[in-house]
CSV table of C-alpha atoms (C1' of nucleotides) in Angstrom, one decimal:
chain,number,residue,atom,x,y,z
B,141,UNK,CA,-26.2,-38.7,15.1
B,142,UNK,CA,-27.3,-35.8,13.0
B,143,UNK,CA,-26.1,-32.3,12.2
B,144,UNK,CA,-27.5,-31.1,15.6
B,145,UNK,CA,-25.1,-33.3,17.5
B,146,UNK,CA,-22.1,-32.5,15.5
B,147,UNK,CA,-22.7,-28.7,15.6
B,148,UNK,CA,-23.2,-28.8,19.4
B,149,UNK,CA,-20.0,-30.8,19.6
B,150,UNK,CA,-18.1,-28.1,17.7
B,151,UNK,CA,-19.5,-25.4,20.0
B,152,UNK,CA,-18.3,-27.3,23.1
B,153,UNK,CA,-14.8,-26.1,22.3
B,154,UNK,CA,-15.6,-22.5,21.2
B,155,UNK,CA,-18.3,-20.2,19.9
B,156,UNK,CA,-18.6,-20.2,16.1
B,157,UNK,CA,-20.5,-18.6,13.2
B,158,UNK,CA,-22.4,-20.6,10.6
B,159,UNK,CA,-19.6,-19.9,8.1
B,160,UNK,CA,-16.9,-21.0,10.5
B,161,UNK,CA,-18.9,-24.2,11.1
B,162,UNK,CA,-19.0,-24.9,7.4
B,163,UNK,CA,-15.2,-24.4,7.2
B,164,UNK,CA,-14.7,-26.9,10.0
B,165,UNK,CA,-16.8,-29.4,8.1
B,166,UNK,CA,-14.7,-28.9,5.0
B,167,UNK,CA,-11.4,-29.2,6.7
B,168,UNK,CA,-10.8,-31.6,9.6
B,169,UNK,CA,-14.3,-33.1,9.8
B,170,UNK,CA,-14.8,-33.9,6.2
B,171,UNK,CA,-13.5,-37.4,6.4
B,172,UNK,CA,-16.2,-38.5,8.9
B,173,UNK,CA,-19.0,-36.0,8.5
B,174,UNK,CA,-20.1,-33.1,6.3
B,175,UNK,CA,-23.0,-30.7,6.0
B,176,UNK,CA,-24.1,-28.0,3.6
B,177,UNK,CA,-25.3,-24.4,4.4
B,178,UNK,CA,-28.8,-25.6,3.6
B,179,UNK,CA,-28.5,-27.8,6.8
B,180,UNK,CA,-26.3,-25.6,9.0
B,181,UNK,CA,-28.3,-22.3,9.0
B,182,UNK,CA,-31.8,-23.8,9.5
B,183,UNK,CA,-30.2,-26.0,12.2
B,184,UNK,CA,-28.7,-23.0,14.0
B,185,UNK,CA,-32.1,-21.2,13.9
B,186,UNK,CA,-33.7,-24.3,15.4
B,187,UNK,CA,-31.1,-24.8,18.1
B,188,UNK,CA,-31.5,-21.1,19.1
B,189,UNK,CA,-35.2,-21.4,19.3
B,190,UNK,CA,-34.8,-24.5,21.5
B,191,UNK,CA,-32.4,-22.5,23.7
B,192,UNK,CA,-29.5,-25.0,23.2
B,193,UNK,CA,-27.4,-22.1,21.8
B,194,UNK,CA,-27.5,-18.3,21.9
B,195,UNK,CA,-26.8,-15.8,19.1
B,196,UNK,CA,-24.5,-12.7,19.3
B,197,UNK,CA,-24.0,-10.3,16.4
B,198,UNK,CA,-20.3,-9.5,16.1
B,199,UNK,CA,-19.1,-6.4,14.1
B,200,UNK,CA,-16.0,-7.1,12.0
B,201,UNK,CA,-13.6,-4.8,10.2
B,202,UNK,CA,-12.9,-5.6,6.6
B,203,UNK,CA,-15.5,-8.4,6.6
B,204,UNK,CA,-19.2,-8.6,6.8
B,205,UNK,CA,-20.7,-8.9,10.3
B,206,UNK,CA,-21.3,-12.3,11.6
B,207,UNK,CA,-23.6,-14.2,14.0
B,208,UNK,CA,-21.6,-16.0,16.6
B,209,UNK,CA,-23.3,-18.9,18.4
B,210,UNK,CA,-22.5,-20.0,21.9
B,211,UNK,CA,-23.7,-23.3,23.5
B,212,UNK,CA,-25.9,-23.1,26.6
B,213,UNK,CA,-25.9,-25.4,29.7
B,214,UNK,CA,-29.0,-27.0,28.2
B,215,UNK,CA,-27.1,-27.5,25.0
B,216,UNK,CA,-24.1,-29.0,26.8
B,217,UNK,CA,-26.4,-31.5,28.6
B,218,UNK,CA,-28.1,-32.4,25.3
B,219,UNK,CA,-24.7,-33.1,23.7
B,220,UNK,CA,-23.7,-35.3,26.6
B,221,UNK,CA,-26.9,-37.2,26.3
B,222,UNK,CA,-26.0,-37.9,22.6
B,223,UNK,CA,-22.6,-39.2,23.6
B,224,UNK,CA,-24.1,-41.6,26.0
B,225,UNK,CA,-26.7,-42.9,23.5
B,226,UNK,CA,-26.1,-46.1,21.5
B,227,UNK,CA,-23.7,-45.7,18.6
B,228,UNK,CA,-25.3,-45.7,15.2
B,229,UNK,CA,-24.0,-47.6,12.2
B,230,UNK,CA,-21.9,-45.7,9.6
B,231,UNK,CA,-23.3,-44.6,6.3
B,232,UNK,CA,-21.0,-44.5,3.3
B,233,UNK,CA,-21.8,-43.4,-0.2
B,234,UNK,CA,-18.9,-43.8,-2.5
B,235,UNK,CA,-19.4,-43.0,-6.1
B,236,UNK,CA,-15.8,-44.1,-6.8
B,237,UNK,CA,-16.2,-47.6,-5.4
B,238,UNK,CA,-19.7,-47.9,-7.0
B,239,UNK,CA,-18.2,-47.2,-10.4
B,240,UNK,CA,-15.3,-49.7,-9.8
B,241,UNK,CA,-17.9,-52.3,-9.0
B,242,UNK,CA,-19.7,-51.6,-12.3
B,243,UNK,CA,-16.4,-51.2,-14.2
B,244,UNK,CA,-17.2,-54.1,-16.5
B,245,UNK,CA,-19.6,-51.8,-18.4
B,246,UNK,CA,-16.9,-49.4,-19.5
B,247,UNK,CA,-13.4,-49.7,-20.9
B,248,UNK,CA,-10.2,-50.1,-19.1
B,249,UNK,CA,-9.2,-46.6,-20.0
B,250,UNK,CA,-12.2,-45.1,-18.1
B,251,UNK,CA,-11.4,-47.3,-15.1
B,252,UNK,CA,-7.8,-46.0,-15.1
B,253,UNK,CA,-9.0,-42.4,-15.2
B,254,UNK,CA,-11.2,-43.1,-12.1
B,255,UNK,CA,-8.2,-44.7,-10.3
B,256,UNK,CA,-5.9,-41.8,-11.2
B,257,UNK,CA,-8.3,-39.1,-10.0
B,258,UNK,CA,-9.0,-41.0,-6.8
B,259,UNK,CA,-5.3,-41.5,-6.2
B,260,UNK,CA,-4.7,-37.7,-6.4
B,261,UNK,CA,-7.6,-37.0,-4.0
B,262,UNK,CA,-6.7,-39.7,-1.5
B,263,UNK,CA,-3.0,-38.6,-1.5
B,264,UNK,CA,-4.1,-35.1,-0.7
B,265,UNK,CA,-6.4,-36.2,2.2
B,266,UNK,CA,-3.6,-38.4,3.5
B,267,UNK,CA,-1.0,-35.6,3.4
B,268,UNK,CA,-3.5,-33.3,5.1
B,269,UNK,CA,-4.3,-35.7,7.9
B,270,UNK,CA,-0.6,-36.6,8.4
B,271,UNK,CA,0.4,-32.9,8.6
B,272,UNK,CA,-2.4,-32.2,11.2
B,273,UNK,CA,-1.3,-35.2,13.2
B,274,UNK,CA,2.3,-34.1,13.2
B,275,UNK,CA,1.4,-30.6,14.3
B,276,UNK,CA,-1.2,-31.3,16.9
B,277,UNK,CA,-0.9,-34.8,18.2
B,278,UNK,CA,0.8,-33.7,21.5
B,279,UNK,CA,-2.2,-31.5,22.2
B,280,UNK,CA,-4.8,-34.1,21.3
B,281,UNK,CA,-6.9,-36.4,23.5
B,282,UNK,CA,-6.0,-40.1,23.2
B,283,UNK,CA,-9.4,-40.9,21.6
B,284,UNK,CA,-8.9,-38.1,19.1
B,285,UNK,CA,-5.5,-39.6,18.2
B,286,UNK,CA,-7.1,-42.9,17.4
B,287,UNK,CA,-9.7,-41.1,15.3
B,288,UNK,CA,-7.0,-39.4,13.2
B,289,UNK,CA,-4.9,-42.6,13.0
B,290,UNK,CA,-7.8,-44.5,11.5
B,291,UNK,CA,-8.1,-41.9,8.8
B,292,UNK,CA,-4.4,-42.0,8.0
B,293,UNK,CA,-4.1,-45.7,7.9
B,294,UNK,CA,-7.3,-46.1,5.8
B,295,UNK,CA,-6.1,-43.7,3.2
B,296,UNK,CA,-2.7,-45.4,3.2
B,297,UNK,CA,-4.4,-48.8,2.6
B,298,UNK,CA,-6.6,-47.3,-0.2
B,299,UNK,CA,-3.5,-45.8,-1.9
B,300,UNK,CA,-1.7,-49.1,-1.8
B,301,UNK,CA,-4.5,-51.0,-3.5
B,302,UNK,CA,-5.0,-48.2,-6.1
B,303,UNK,CA,-1.3,-48.4,-7.0
B,304,UNK,CA,-1.4,-52.2,-7.4
B,305,UNK,CA,-4.8,-52.0,-9.1
B,306,UNK,CA,-3.5,-49.5,-11.8
B,307,UNK,CA,-0.8,-51.9,-12.7
B,308,UNK,CA,-3.2,-54.8,-13.1
B,309,UNK,CA,-5.6,-52.8,-15.2
B,310,UNK,CA,-2.7,-51.6,-17.5
B,311,UNK,CA,-1.8,-55.3,-18.0
B,312,UNK,CA,-5.4,-56.1,-19.0
B,313,UNK,CA,-5.2,-53.2,-21.4
B,314,UNK,CA,-2.0,-54.6,-22.9
B,315,UNK,CA,-3.4,-58.1,-23.3
B,316,UNK,CA,-6.4,-56.6,-25.1
B,317,UNK,CA,-4.0,-55.1,-27.7
B,318,UNK,CA,-2.4,-58.5,-28.4
T,73,UNK,CA,-24.8,-40.8,-8.1
T,74,UNK,CA,-28.1,-41.6,-6.4
T,75,UNK,CA,-30.3,-44.6,-5.8
T,76,UNK,CA,-31.5,-44.5,-9.4
T,77,UNK,CA,-28.0,-45.1,-10.7
T,78,UNK,CA,-27.2,-47.9,-8.3
T,79,UNK,CA,-30.6,-49.7,-8.9
T,80,UNK,CA,-30.1,-49.5,-12.6
T,81,UNK,CA,-26.6,-50.9,-12.2
T,82,UNK,CA,-28.0,-53.8,-10.2
T,83,UNK,CA,-30.6,-54.5,-12.9
T,84,UNK,CA,-27.8,-54.6,-15.6
T,85,UNK,CA,-26.8,-58.0,-14.3
T,86,UNK,CA,-30.3,-59.5,-13.8
T,87,UNK,CA,-33.9,-58.7,-13.1
T,88,UNK,CA,-34.8,-58.1,-9.5
T,89,UNK,CA,-37.7,-57.3,-7.1
T,90,UNK,CA,-37.6,-54.5,-4.6
T,91,UNK,CA,-37.0,-56.9,-1.8
T,92,UNK,CA,-34.0,-58.5,-3.6
T,93,UNK,CA,-32.6,-55.1,-4.3
T,94,UNK,CA,-32.7,-54.3,-0.5
T,95,UNK,CA,-31.0,-57.6,0.2
T,96,UNK,CA,-28.2,-56.7,-2.2
T,97,UNK,CA,-27.8,-53.3,-0.5
T,98,UNK,CA,-27.4,-55.0,2.8
T,99,UNK,CA,-25.0,-57.7,1.8
T,100,UNK,CA,-22.4,-56.9,-0.8
T,101,UNK,CA,-23.2,-53.2,-1.5
T,102,UNK,CA,-23.4,-52.1,2.2
T,103,UNK,CA,-19.8,-51.0,2.4
T,104,UNK,CA,-20.1,-48.4,-0.4
T,105,UNK,CA,-23.8,-47.7,-0.6
T,106,UNK,CA,-27.1,-48.4,1.1
T,107,UNK,CA,-30.8,-47.5,0.6
T,108,UNK,CA,-34.0,-48.1,2.6
T,109,UNK,CA,-37.3,-49.4,1.4
T,110,UNK,CA,-38.5,-45.8,1.6
T,111,UNK,CA,-36.1,-45.0,-1.2
T,112,UNK,CA,-36.3,-48.2,-3.2
T,113,UNK,CA,-40.0,-48.7,-3.8
T,114,UNK,CA,-40.8,-45.0,-4.8
T,115,UNK,CA,-37.7,-45.1,-7.0
T,116,UNK,CA,-38.9,-48.3,-8.8
T,117,UNK,CA,-42.3,-46.7,-9.4
T,118,UNK,CA,-40.6,-43.6,-10.9
T,119,UNK,CA,-38.2,-45.6,-13.0
T,120,UNK,CA,-41.1,-47.7,-14.4
T,121,UNK,CA,-43.1,-44.5,-15.1
T,122,UNK,CA,-40.0,-43.1,-17.0
T,123,UNK,CA,-39.8,-46.4,-18.9
T,124,UNK,CA,-36.2,-47.1,-17.7
T,125,UNK,CA,-37.5,-50.5,-16.3
T,126,UNK,CA,-40.5,-52.7,-16.8
T,127,UNK,CA,-42.5,-54.6,-14.1
T,128,UNK,CA,-43.6,-58.2,-14.2
T,129,UNK,CA,-45.7,-59.9,-11.4
T,130,UNK,CA,-44.3,-63.3,-10.6
T,131,UNK,CA,-46.3,-65.9,-8.7
T,132,UNK,CA,-44.3,-67.8,-6.1
T,133,UNK,CA,-45.0,-71.0,-4.2
T,134,UNK,CA,-44.6,-70.8,-0.4
T,135,UNK,CA,-43.9,-67.1,-0.6
T,136,UNK,CA,-45.9,-64.0,-1.4
T,137,UNK,CA,-45.9,-62.9,-5.0
T,138,UNK,CA,-43.3,-60.4,-6.1
T,139,UNK,CA,-42.9,-57.6,-8.7
T,140,UNK,CA,-39.7,-58.3,-10.8
T,141,UNK,CA,-38.2,-55.4,-12.6
T,142,UNK,CA,-36.2,-55.6,-15.8
T,143,UNK,CA,-34.1,-52.8,-17.3
T,144,UNK,CA,-35.0,-51.5,-20.7
T,145,UNK,CA,-32.7,-50.3,-23.5
T,146,UNK,CA,-33.5,-46.7,-22.4
T,147,UNK,CA,-32.5,-47.6,-18.9
T,148,UNK,CA,-29.3,-49.2,-20.0
T,149,UNK,CA,-28.3,-46.1,-22.0
T,150,UNK,CA,-29.2,-44.0,-18.9
T,151,UNK,CA,-26.9,-46.1,-16.8
T,152,UNK,CA,-24.0,-45.8,-19.3
T,153,UNK,CA,-24.5,-42.0,-19.3
T,154,UNK,CA,-24.1,-42.1,-15.5
T,155,UNK,CA,-20.9,-44.1,-15.8
T,156,UNK,CA,-19.4,-41.6,-18.2
T,157,UNK,CA,-20.4,-38.6,-16.1
T,158,UNK,CA,-17.8,-36.9,-13.7
T,159,UNK,CA,-17.1,-38.9,-10.5
T,160,UNK,CA,-18.7,-37.3,-7.4
T,161,UNK,CA,-16.9,-36.9,-4.1
T,162,UNK,CA,-17.7,-39.5,-1.4
T,163,UNK,CA,-19.9,-38.8,1.5
T,164,UNK,CA,-19.2,-40.4,4.8
T,165,UNK,CA,-21.1,-40.2,8.0
T,166,UNK,CA,-19.4,-42.1,10.8
T,167,UNK,CA,-21.0,-41.9,14.2
T,168,UNK,CA,-18.1,-44.0,15.6
T,169,UNK,CA,-15.4,-41.6,14.4
T,170,UNK,CA,-17.4,-38.6,15.4
T,171,UNK,CA,-17.6,-39.9,19.0
T,172,UNK,CA,-13.9,-40.7,19.1
T,173,UNK,CA,-13.2,-37.1,18.0
T,174,UNK,CA,-15.3,-35.8,20.9
T,175,UNK,CA,-14.1,-38.5,23.3
T,176,UNK,CA,-12.6,-36.0,25.7
T,177,UNK,CA,-16.2,-35.3,27.0
T,178,UNK,CA,-16.7,-38.8,28.3
T,179,UNK,CA,-14.7,-41.2,30.4
T,180,UNK,CA,-12.1,-43.7,29.1
T,181,UNK,CA,-14.5,-46.5,29.9
T,182,UNK,CA,-17.1,-45.2,27.4
T,183,UNK,CA,-14.4,-44.8,24.7
T,184,UNK,CA,-13.3,-48.4,25.3
T,185,UNK,CA,-16.9,-49.6,24.8
T,186,UNK,CA,-17.1,-47.8,21.5
T,187,UNK,CA,-13.8,-49.3,20.3
T,188,UNK,CA,-14.9,-52.8,21.4
T,189,UNK,CA,-18.2,-52.6,19.5
T,190,UNK,CA,-16.6,-51.2,16.4
T,191,UNK,CA,-13.9,-53.9,16.5
T,192,UNK,CA,-16.6,-56.6,16.5
T,193,UNK,CA,-18.4,-55.0,13.6
T,194,UNK,CA,-15.3,-54.3,11.5
T,195,UNK,CA,-14.1,-57.8,12.1
T,196,UNK,CA,-17.4,-59.2,10.8
T,197,UNK,CA,-17.3,-57.0,7.7
T,198,UNK,CA,-13.7,-57.9,7.1
T,199,UNK,CA,-14.4,-61.7,7.4
T,200,UNK,CA,-17.4,-61.3,5.1
T,201,UNK,CA,-15.5,-59.5,2.3
T,202,UNK,CA,-12.6,-61.8,2.6
T,203,UNK,CA,-14.8,-64.8,2.2
T,204,UNK,CA,-16.6,-63.3,-0.8
T,205,UNK,CA,-13.3,-62.5,-2.3
T,206,UNK,CA,-12.0,-66.0,-1.9
T,207,UNK,CA,-15.1,-67.5,-3.3
T,208,UNK,CA,-15.7,-65.3,-6.3
T,209,UNK,CA,-12.5,-63.5,-7.2
T,210,UNK,CA,-11.8,-65.8,-10.2
T,211,UNK,CA,-15.2,-64.8,-11.7
T,212,UNK,CA,-14.8,-61.1,-11.0
T,213,UNK,CA,-13.9,-58.2,-13.3
T,214,UNK,CA,-10.4,-56.7,-12.5
T,215,UNK,CA,-12.1,-53.4,-11.5
T,216,UNK,CA,-14.4,-55.3,-9.2
T,217,UNK,CA,-11.4,-57.0,-7.6
T,218,UNK,CA,-9.9,-53.6,-6.8
T,219,UNK,CA,-13.1,-52.5,-5.3
T,220,UNK,CA,-13.3,-55.4,-2.9
T,221,UNK,CA,-9.6,-55.2,-2.1
T,222,UNK,CA,-10.0,-51.6,-1.0
T,223,UNK,CA,-12.7,-52.7,1.3
T,224,UNK,CA,-10.7,-55.5,2.8
T,225,UNK,CA,-7.5,-53.4,3.3
T,226,UNK,CA,-9.4,-50.5,4.8
T,227,UNK,CA,-11.1,-52.8,7.4
T,228,UNK,CA,-7.7,-54.4,8.1
T,229,UNK,CA,-6.2,-50.9,8.7
T,230,UNK,CA,-9.0,-49.9,10.9
T,231,UNK,CA,-8.8,-53.1,13.0
T,232,UNK,CA,-5.0,-52.5,13.5
T,233,UNK,CA,-5.5,-49.0,14.8
T,234,UNK,CA,-8.4,-50.1,17.0
T,235,UNK,CA,-6.3,-52.8,18.6
T,236,UNK,CA,-3.4,-50.4,19.3
T,237,UNK,CA,-5.8,-47.8,20.4
T,238,UNK,CA,-7.5,-50.0,23.0
T,239,UNK,CA,-4.1,-50.6,24.6
T,240,UNK,CA,-3.3,-46.9,24.8
T,241,UNK,CA,-6.7,-46.1,26.3
T,242,UNK,CA,-6.3,-48.9,28.9
T,243,UNK,CA,-2.9,-47.3,29.8
T,244,UNK,CA,-4.6,-43.9,30.3
T,245,UNK,CA,-7.2,-45.6,32.5
T,246,UNK,CA,-4.4,-47.2,34.6
T,247,UNK,CA,-2.6,-43.9,35.0
T,248,UNK,CA,-5.8,-42.3,36.2
T,249,UNK,CA,-6.0,-44.8,39.0
T,250,UNK,CA,-2.5,-44.1,40.4
V,19,DA,C1',-53.8,-71.1,17.9
V,20,DT,C1',-50.2,-68.2,19.0
V,21,DG,C1',-46.0,-66.1,18.3
V,22,DA,C1',-41.8,-65.7,15.6
V,23,DT,C1',-39.5,-65.2,11.4
V,24,DA,C1',-39.0,-64.5,6.4
V,25,DT,C1',-40.9,-62.6,2.3
V,26,DA,C1',-42.9,-58.7,0.0
V,27,DT,C1',-44.8,-53.9,-0.9
V,28,DA,C1',-46.1,-49.3,0.4
V,29,DT,C1',-46.3,-44.7,2.6
V,30,DC,C1',-45.2,-40.6,5.4
V,31,DG,C1',-43.0,-37.1,8.3
V,32,DG,C1',-38.8,-35.3,9.1
V,33,DA,C1',-34.1,-34.4,7.7
V,34,DA,C1',-30.3,-33.6,4.4
V,35,DT,C1',-28.5,-32.1,-0.1
V,36,DG,C1',-27.3,-29.2,-3.8
V,37,DA,C1',-28.3,-25.3,-6.0
V,38,DT,C1',-29.3,-20.7,-6.0
V,39,DA,C1',-29.9,-16.0,-4.3
V,40,DT,C1',-28.3,-12.0,-1.8
V,41,DA,C1',-25.1,-8.7,0.4
V,42,DT,C1',-20.6,-6.8,2.1
V,43,DT,C1',-15.8,-5.9,1.7
V,44,DA,C1',-11.1,-6.4,-0.3
V,45,DA,C1',-8.2,-7.0,-4.1
V,46,DC,C1',-7.1,-7.1,-8.5
V,47,DT,C1',-7.3,-5.2,-13.4
V,48,DT,C1',-8.1,-2.4,-17.4
S,125,DA,C1',-12.8,5.3,-11.9
S,126,DA,C1',-15.1,1.4,-13.1
S,127,DG,C1',-15.6,-3.4,-13.5
S,128,DT,C1',-14.5,-8.2,-12.1
S,129,DT,C1',-13.2,-11.7,-9.1
S,130,DA,C1',-12.8,-13.8,-4.7
S,131,DA,C1',-13.7,-14.3,0.2
S,132,DT,C1',-16.9,-13.7,3.8
S,133,DA,C1',-21.6,-14.4,5.5
S,134,DT,C1',-26.5,-15.7,5.6
S,135,DA,C1',-30.8,-17.6,3.8
S,136,DT,C1',-34.1,-20.5,1.2
S,137,DC,C1',-36.1,-24.1,-1.6
S,138,DA,C1',-37.1,-28.2,-4.5
S,139,DT,C1',-35.6,-32.7,-4.8
S,140,DT,C1',-34.1,-36.5,-2.6
S,141,DC,C1',-33.3,-39.6,1.3
S,142,DC,C1',-34.0,-42.0,5.7
S,143,DG,C1',-36.3,-44.3,9.5
S,144,DA,C1',-40.4,-45.7,11.1
S,145,DT,C1',-44.6,-47.7,10.5
S,146,DA,C1',-48.3,-50.3,8.3
S,147,DT,C1',-50.0,-54.2,5.8
S,148,DA,C1',-50.2,-58.9,4.1
S,149,DT,C1',-48.8,-63.8,3.0
S,150,DA,C1',-46.5,-68.0,4.2
S,151,DT,C1',-43.6,-71.2,7.2
S,152,DC,C1',-42.4,-73.3,11.4
S,153,DA,C1',-42.0,-74.1,16.2
S,154,DT,C1',-44.3,-74.3,20.7
DNA sequence: ATGATATATATCGGAATGATATATTAACTT
DNA sequence: AAGTTAATATATCATTCCGATATATATCAT
C-alpha cells in the first residue's frame, strides 16, 4: 500500500483535485492514512503519465482554477489488483506513546501535560468519528462500518486508559510531596 | 520524533548493537514505532560522527563480533531536549483499515479473509503485550504502565469489533445467496 | 558437505515527509 | 484605497525513511 493505491481508491468514487485529495486525507482518512502535498502532486503527475488517471482543467468562480483528475479503466484495474494483493502490516509512529515509554526521564508534571494534550486530541477524533458514523452509517458498506467502528472503539479505549492513568500519575505526584 | 530520538532513548537504559536495536524495535517497540536496518545503521554512524554515541567492538564466542554503542553526555542531553520539545502528531498507515474502507469494490469473501488474518495478528499482539505486562508491570514506571495499557486496551477493542464485524459480513453473505 | 537458521553489518534505489515558494481570490481592517 | 489575513490551489526540494539486497560468521540438522 502506498499513496498511489489510496489516491486511486479515492478517485473510484468521484473525480478530485489535488487539493480536495489533501482535504480527504486530513478529514476522514487521517486515522488510517495521511499524505502531504509533496507526495500528492508528484504522484498525480506520475499517475497521469502512466495513464491511470486523466487531467481536466476546471474554471471556478471566486476561487483559483483547479486540475480535476479522473480515474481511467486502466487505473480501475490497477486499483483492483491492489485490493487482491496480500495485506501489508501496519506501520505506526506514535510520538505520544514513545514519550510515555521514556517517561521515567522527565517529571510527573511533564507526563501529565502529555496525557492532557492527548486526551483533548483523542476526544476530538472520537467525537468526529462518532458524528460521521451517526450521519452516514445507513449509507455505508458493511466493511466501511467495521472500519469506522474500529476507530471509534480504539479511541474510546485510549481515552479510558488516559483518564485512569492521569489519576495514578497524580497519586505518584502526591506521594512525592510527602 | 525520528529514529535518532528513539535510538538514543533505547541507549539511555543500556548499551546496544545495531542488531539488538532492531530486535527491540520488533519486539516491545513495534506497536508504537519501527525502523529497518536501512535506517538504523546509517543513523548509528551519524550519531557516532556527531559524538552523541561511542562505538566499541566486542568479540563474541560462537557468534560474529558486534559493535556496541554507548550514549555520551552530549547524547543524553540531546535526548532530554527531545523529551521537552512539543509532542508531534501520530502517523498511522494501516493497509488493513484502508482495505476495509474500500471493501465495497471486492466480495464479502475477501473482506472476511482480511478480518480473519487481522484477528490472528491482533490476538498475537494482545497476548504478547498482556504477557509482558504480567511479567514486568511491578518493575515498570507509572508512565510506562499507561503506555502498555493503551496498547492492550486498543487491541482488545479492535478484536471485539472484528468479532462482531465477521458475523455481520457473514449475514450479508447469506442474504446474497437467497 | 549442504542447507537452514541466527547473528551481525552495510548499502542503495525509490518513496515519503516537512518545509517552503508561488499565485489567485475573498474578506476583513485601518 | 491600501494592506493584511485566510482559503484555495499547485509545485518543488532537501532530508529522511523503507524495503530489498548483499555480505560474512557461526551453529545445527540431515
